[in-house]
Tab-separated table of C-alpha atoms in Angstrom:
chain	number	residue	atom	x	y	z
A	1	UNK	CA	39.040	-0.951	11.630
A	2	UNK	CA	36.467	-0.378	8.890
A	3	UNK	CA	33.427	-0.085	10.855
A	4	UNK	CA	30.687	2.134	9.211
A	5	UNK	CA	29.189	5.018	10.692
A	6	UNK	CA	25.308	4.875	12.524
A	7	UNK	CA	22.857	7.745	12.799
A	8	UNK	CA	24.204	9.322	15.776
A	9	UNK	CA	27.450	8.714	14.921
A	10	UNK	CA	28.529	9.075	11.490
A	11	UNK	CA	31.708	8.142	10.041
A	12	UNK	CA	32.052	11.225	8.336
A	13	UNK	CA	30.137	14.657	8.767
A	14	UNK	CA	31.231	15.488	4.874
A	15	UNK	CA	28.290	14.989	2.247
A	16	UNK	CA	31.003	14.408	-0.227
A	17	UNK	CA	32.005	11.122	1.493
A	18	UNK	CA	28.920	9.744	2.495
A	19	UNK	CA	27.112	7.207	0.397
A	20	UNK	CA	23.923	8.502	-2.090
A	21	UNK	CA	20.680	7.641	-1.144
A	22	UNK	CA	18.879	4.800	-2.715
A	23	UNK	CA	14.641	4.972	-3.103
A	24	UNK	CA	12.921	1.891	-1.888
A	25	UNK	CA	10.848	-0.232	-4.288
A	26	UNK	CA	7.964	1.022	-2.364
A	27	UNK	CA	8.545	4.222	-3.505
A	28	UNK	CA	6.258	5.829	-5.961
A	29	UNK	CA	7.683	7.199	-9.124
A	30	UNK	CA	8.778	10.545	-9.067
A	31	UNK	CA	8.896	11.175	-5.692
A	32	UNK	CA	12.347	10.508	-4.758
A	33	UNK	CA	15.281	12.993	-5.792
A	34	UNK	CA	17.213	12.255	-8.996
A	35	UNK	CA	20.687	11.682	-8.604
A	36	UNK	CA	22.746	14.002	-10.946
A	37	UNK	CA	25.994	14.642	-11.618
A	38	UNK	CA	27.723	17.936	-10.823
A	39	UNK	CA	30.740	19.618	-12.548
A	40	UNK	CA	32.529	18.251	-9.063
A	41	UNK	CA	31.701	15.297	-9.544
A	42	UNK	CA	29.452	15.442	-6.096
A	43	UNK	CA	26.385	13.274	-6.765
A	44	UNK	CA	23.865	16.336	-5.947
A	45	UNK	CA	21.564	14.102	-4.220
A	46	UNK	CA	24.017	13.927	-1.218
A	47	UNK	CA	23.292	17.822	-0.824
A	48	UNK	CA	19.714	16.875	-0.843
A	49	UNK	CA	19.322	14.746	2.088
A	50	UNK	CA	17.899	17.040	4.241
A	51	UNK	CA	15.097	17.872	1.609
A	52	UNK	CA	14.219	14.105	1.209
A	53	UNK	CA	13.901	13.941	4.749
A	54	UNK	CA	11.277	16.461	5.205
A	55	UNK	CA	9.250	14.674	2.424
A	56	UNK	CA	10.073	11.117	4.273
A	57	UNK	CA	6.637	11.829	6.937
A	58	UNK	CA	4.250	12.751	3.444
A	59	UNK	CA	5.548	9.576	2.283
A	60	UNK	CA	4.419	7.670	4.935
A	61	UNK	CA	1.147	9.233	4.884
A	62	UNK	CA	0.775	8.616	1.527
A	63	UNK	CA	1.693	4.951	2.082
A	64	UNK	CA	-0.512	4.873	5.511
A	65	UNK	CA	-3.566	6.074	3.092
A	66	UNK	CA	-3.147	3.561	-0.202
A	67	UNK	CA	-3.314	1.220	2.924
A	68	UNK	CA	-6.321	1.865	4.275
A	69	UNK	CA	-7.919	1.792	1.088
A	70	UNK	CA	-7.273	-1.448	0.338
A	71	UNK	CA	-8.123	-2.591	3.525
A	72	UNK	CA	-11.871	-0.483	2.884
A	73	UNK	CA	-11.498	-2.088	-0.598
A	74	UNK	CA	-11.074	-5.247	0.675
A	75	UNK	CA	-13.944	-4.453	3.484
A	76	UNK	CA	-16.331	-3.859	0.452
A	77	UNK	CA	-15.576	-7.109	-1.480
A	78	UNK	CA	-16.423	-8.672	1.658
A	79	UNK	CA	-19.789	-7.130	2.051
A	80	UNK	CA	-20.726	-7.631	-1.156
A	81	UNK	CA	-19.519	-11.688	-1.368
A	82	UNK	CA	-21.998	-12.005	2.288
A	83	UNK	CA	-24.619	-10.314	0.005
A	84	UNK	CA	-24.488	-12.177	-2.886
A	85	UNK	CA	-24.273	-15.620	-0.748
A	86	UNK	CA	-27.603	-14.337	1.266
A	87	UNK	CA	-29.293	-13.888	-2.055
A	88	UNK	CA	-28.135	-17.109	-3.384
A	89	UNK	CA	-29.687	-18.496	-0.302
A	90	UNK	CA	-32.760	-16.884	-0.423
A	91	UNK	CA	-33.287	-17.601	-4.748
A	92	UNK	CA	-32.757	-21.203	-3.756
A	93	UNK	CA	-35.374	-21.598	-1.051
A	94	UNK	CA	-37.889	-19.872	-3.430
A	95	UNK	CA	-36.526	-22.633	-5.985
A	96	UNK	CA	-37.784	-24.748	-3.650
A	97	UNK	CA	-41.211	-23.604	-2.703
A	98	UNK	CA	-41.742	-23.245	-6.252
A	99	UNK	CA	-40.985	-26.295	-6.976
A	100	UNK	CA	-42.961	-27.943	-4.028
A	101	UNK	CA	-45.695	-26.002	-5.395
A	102	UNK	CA	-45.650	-27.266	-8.711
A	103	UNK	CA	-45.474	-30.717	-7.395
A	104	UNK	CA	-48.515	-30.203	-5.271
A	105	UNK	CA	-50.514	-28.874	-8.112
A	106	UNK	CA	-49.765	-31.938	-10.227
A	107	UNK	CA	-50.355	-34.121	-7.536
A	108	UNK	CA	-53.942	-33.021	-6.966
């Protein structure tokens, strides 16, 4: 049977065995732990792991923040686009007066 191992139940305990582990594309450079190689041979990331996973919750917080500023970013753009609309609205009626205006003084 070749079954791998989960998170409560490894396959093997050794680091030496286990697979290295990969950063996401989410990632932002320079956070994750470069893989080098040792005069074992041991990928030194492996001895690592527990390291990257006490960074793993500032991560998230980091990625939890650059969310909610695009979502305020995106908040903003919205504002401003109802703005510029209400102005737009409010340049044309006086477009209007103005020119009902003019048309009343030419008329008389």
């Amino acid at each position: 049977m070749n079954a791998s191992g989960t998170i409560d139940r490894p396959l093997t305990h050794d680091p030496m065995k286990q697979a290295p582990m990969k950063p996401f594309a989410g990632e932002p450079l320079g956070s994750a732990i470069p893989e080098t190689t040792t005069e074992s041979g041991a990928i030194s990331s492996r001895q690592n792991r527990t390291r990257e996973m006490q960074l793993q919750p500032e991560a998230l917080a980091r990625a939890h923040m650059h969310e909610r500023m695009r979502e305020a970013d995106a908040d903003r753009q919205a504002v401003r686009l109802i703005a510029a609309r209400r102005m737009q609205r409010r340049a044309e009626r006086a477009s209007l007066r103005a020119r009902r205006a003019l048309a009343m003084a030419v008329m008389h």
